[in-house]
CSV table of C-alpha atoms and ligand atoms in Angstrom, one decimal:
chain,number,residue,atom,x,y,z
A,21,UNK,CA,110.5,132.4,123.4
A,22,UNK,CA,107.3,130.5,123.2
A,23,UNK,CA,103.8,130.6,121.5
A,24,UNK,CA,101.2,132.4,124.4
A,25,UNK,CA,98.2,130.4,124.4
A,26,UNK,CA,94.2,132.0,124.8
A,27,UNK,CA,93.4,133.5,127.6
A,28,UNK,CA,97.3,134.3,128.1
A,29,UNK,CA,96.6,138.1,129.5
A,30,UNK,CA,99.4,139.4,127.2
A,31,UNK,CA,97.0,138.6,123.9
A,32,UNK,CA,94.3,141.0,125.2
A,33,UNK,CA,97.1,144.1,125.7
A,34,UNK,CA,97.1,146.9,123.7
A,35,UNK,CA,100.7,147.3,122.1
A,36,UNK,CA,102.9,150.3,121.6
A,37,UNK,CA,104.3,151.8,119.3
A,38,UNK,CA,108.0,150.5,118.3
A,39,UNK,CA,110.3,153.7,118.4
A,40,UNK,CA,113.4,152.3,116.8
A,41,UNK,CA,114.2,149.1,114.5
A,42,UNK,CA,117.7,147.8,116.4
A,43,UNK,CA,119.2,144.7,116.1
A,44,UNK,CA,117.6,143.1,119.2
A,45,UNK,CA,114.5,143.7,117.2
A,46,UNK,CA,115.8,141.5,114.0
A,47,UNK,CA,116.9,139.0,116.4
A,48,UNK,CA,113.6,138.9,117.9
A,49,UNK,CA,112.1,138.5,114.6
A,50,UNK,CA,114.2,136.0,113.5
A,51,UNK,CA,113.1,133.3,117.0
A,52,UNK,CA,109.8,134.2,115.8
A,53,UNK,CA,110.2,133.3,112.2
A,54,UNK,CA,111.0,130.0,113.8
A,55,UNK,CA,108.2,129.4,116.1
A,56,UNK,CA,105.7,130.6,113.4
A,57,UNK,CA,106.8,128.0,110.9
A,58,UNK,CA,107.5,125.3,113.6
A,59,UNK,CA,104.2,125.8,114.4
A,60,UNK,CA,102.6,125.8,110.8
A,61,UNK,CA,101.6,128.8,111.0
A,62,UNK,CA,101.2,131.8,108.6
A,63,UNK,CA,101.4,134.9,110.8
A,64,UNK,CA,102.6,135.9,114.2
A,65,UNK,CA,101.7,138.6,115.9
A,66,UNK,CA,104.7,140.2,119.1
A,67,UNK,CA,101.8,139.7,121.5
A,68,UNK,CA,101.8,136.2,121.0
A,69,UNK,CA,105.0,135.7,122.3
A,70,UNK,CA,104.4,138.3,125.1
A,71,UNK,CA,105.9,140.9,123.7
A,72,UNK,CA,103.7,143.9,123.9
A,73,UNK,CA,105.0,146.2,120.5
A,74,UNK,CA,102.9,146.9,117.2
A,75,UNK,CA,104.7,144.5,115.0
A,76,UNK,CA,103.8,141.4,113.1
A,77,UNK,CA,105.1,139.2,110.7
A,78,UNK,CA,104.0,137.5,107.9
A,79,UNK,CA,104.3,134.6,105.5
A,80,UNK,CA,101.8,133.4,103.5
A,81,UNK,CA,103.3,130.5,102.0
A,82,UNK,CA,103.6,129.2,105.7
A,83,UNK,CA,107.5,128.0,104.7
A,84,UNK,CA,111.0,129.6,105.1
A,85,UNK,CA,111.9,128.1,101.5
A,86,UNK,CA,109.0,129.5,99.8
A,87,UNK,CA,106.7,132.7,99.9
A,88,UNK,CA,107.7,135.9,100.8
A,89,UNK,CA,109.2,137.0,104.7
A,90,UNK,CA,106.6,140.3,105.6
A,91,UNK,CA,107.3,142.0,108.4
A,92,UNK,CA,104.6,145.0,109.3
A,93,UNK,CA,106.1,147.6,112.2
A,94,UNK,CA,103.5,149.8,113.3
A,95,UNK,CA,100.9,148.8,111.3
A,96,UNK,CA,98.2,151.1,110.0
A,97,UNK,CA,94.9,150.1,108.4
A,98,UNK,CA,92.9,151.9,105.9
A,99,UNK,CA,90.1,152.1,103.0
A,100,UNK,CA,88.5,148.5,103.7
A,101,UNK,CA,86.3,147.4,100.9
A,102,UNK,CA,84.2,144.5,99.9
A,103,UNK,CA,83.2,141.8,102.5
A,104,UNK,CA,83.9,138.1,102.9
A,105,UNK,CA,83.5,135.5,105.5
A,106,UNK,CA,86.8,132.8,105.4
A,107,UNK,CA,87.6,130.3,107.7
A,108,UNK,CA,90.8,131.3,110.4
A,109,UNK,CA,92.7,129.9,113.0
A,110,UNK,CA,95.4,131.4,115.0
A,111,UNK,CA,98.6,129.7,116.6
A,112,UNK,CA,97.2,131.1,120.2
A,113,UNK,CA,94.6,129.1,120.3
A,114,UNK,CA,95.2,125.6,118.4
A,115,UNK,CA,92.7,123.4,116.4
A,116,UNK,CA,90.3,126.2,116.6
A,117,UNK,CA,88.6,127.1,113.6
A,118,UNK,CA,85.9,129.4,112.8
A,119,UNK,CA,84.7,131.6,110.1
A,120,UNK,CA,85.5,135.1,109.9
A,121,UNK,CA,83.6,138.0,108.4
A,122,UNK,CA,86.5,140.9,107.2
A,123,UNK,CA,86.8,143.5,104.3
A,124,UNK,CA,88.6,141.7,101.3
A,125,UNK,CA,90.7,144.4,100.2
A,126,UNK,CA,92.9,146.8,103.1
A,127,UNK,CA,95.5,149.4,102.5
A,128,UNK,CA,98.4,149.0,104.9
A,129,UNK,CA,101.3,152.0,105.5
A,130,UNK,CA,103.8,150.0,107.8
A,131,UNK,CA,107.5,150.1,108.6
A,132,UNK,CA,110.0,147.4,107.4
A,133,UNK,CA,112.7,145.7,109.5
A,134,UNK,CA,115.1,148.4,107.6
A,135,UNK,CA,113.1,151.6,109.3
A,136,UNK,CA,111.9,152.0,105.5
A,137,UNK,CA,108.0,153.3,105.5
A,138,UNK,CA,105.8,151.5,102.6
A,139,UNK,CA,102.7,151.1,101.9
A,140,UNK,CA,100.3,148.5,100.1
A,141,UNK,CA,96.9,147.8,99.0
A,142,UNK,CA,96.6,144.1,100.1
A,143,UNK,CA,93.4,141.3,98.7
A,144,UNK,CA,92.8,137.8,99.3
A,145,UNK,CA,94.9,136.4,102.0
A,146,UNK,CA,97.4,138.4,102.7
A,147,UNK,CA,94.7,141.3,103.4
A,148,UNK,CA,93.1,139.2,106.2
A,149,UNK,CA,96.2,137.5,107.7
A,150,UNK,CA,97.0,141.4,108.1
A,151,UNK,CA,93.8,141.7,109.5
A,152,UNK,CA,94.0,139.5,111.9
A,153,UNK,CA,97.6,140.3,113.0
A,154,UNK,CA,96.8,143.8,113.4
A,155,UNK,CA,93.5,142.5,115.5
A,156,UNK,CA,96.3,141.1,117.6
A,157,UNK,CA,98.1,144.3,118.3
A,158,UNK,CA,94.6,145.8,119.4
A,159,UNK,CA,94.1,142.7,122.0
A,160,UNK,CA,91.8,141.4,120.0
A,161,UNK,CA,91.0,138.1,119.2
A,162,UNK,CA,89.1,136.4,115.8
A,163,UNK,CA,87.2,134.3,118.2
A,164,UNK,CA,86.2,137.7,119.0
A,165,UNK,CA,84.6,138.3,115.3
A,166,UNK,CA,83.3,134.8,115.0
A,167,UNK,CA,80.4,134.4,112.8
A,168,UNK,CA,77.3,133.6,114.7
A,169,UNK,CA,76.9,130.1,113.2
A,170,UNK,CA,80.5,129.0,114.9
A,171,UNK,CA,80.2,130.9,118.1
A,172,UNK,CA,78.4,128.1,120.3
A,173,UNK,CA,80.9,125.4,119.2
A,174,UNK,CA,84.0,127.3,119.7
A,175,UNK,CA,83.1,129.1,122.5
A,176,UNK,CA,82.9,125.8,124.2
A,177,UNK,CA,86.3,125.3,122.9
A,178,UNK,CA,87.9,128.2,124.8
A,179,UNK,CA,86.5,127.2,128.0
A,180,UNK,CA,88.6,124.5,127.9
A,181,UNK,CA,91.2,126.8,126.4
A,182,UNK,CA,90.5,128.3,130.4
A,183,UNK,CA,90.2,125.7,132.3
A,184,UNK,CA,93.8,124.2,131.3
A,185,UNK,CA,95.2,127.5,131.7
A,186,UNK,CA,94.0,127.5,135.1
A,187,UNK,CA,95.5,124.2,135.8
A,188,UNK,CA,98.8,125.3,134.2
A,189,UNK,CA,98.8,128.4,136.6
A,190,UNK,CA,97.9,126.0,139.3
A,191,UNK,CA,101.0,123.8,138.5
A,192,UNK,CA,103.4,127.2,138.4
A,193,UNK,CA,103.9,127.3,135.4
A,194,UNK,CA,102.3,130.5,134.1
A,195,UNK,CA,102.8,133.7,136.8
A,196,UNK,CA,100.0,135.8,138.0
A,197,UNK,CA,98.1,138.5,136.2
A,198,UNK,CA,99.8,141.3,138.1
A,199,UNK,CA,103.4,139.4,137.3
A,200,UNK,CA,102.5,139.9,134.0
A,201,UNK,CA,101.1,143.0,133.9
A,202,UNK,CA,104.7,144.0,135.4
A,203,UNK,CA,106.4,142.7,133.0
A,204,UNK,CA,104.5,144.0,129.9
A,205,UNK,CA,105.0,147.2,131.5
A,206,UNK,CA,108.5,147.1,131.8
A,207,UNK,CA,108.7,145.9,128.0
A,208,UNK,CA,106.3,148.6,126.6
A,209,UNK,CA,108.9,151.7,128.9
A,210,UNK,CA,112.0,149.7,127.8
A,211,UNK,CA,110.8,150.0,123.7
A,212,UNK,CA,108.8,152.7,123.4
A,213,UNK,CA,110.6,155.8,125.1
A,214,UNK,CA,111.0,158.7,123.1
B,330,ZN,ZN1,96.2,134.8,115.6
């Protein structure tokens, strides 16, 4: 398992819904607790490491000793209020940064890695690392909702971003689109059947 970095065709898939919570699934979750905090980050989304299922997790605190382990299956978003611009990054595309216009507070209604439904009205960070992970599962990006002032700088950044992952596909060491788009086929029939 490994980190998929922008303009990796997996980030820009629409994900399905997850059917059943196994424990594949926790397994899963568990190599991407790793990667997450290996990586510094604060939020993974399954997309990112090309698995194309609405799930995401979560930890604010960015560190397996402290914070709390979130993990949001089948995610939905709801009663946005208030507005905010904050700076975010995101482990897909490294060093990065931009500023972010979002609603400050969200309601989430998600499923935990027990099956259980919940629900929760989220503020501050937690409501936009939400935000952005659940962007993910859409196949969409926050370079995507960059404020205007950052766009020229960072979308300079991602054609770089594109031009080494040409040269990585050049060297064999990403497949082709349609390899891919086989794949995340195959992924979204496997999990999602009803
Ligand atoms: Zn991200």
């Amino acid at each position: 398992m490994q980190i998929l970095h922008y303009p990796h065709p997996a980030l820009r898939r629409k994900c399905s819904i997850v059917r059943r919570v196994d424990a594949e699934l926790r397994e899963t979750i568990s190599e991407m607790y790793e990667l997450m905090y290996e990586a510094n980050g604060i939020g993974l989304a399954a997309n990112q490491v090309d698995l194309p299922l609405r799930f995401f997790i979560v930890n604010t605190a960015g560190d397996a000793d402290e914070g709390e382990e979130l993990v949001f299956i089948n995610p939905v978003l709801s009663q946005p209020e208030g507005r905010g611009e904050e700076e975010e990054g995101c482990l897909s595309i490294p060093t990065v940064y931009g500023k972010v216009m979002r609603p400050t507070t969200i309601h989430v209604q998600a499923y935990n890695l027990e099956g259980q439904p919940f629900s929760a009205e989220l503020s501050e960070t937690l409501a936009r690392v939400v935000q952005h992970e659940t962007d993910h599962l859409d196949g969409v990006l926050f370079t995507d909702r960059i404020s205007p002032d950052d766009k020229p700088r960072v979308d300079l950044l991602l054609e770089e971003f594109a031009v080494e992952f040409a040269d990585r596909r050049g060297r064999g060491e990403i497949p082709a689109d349609e390899d891919i788009y086989a794949r995340l086929d195959e992924i979204q029939q496997r999990y999602c059947a009803t």
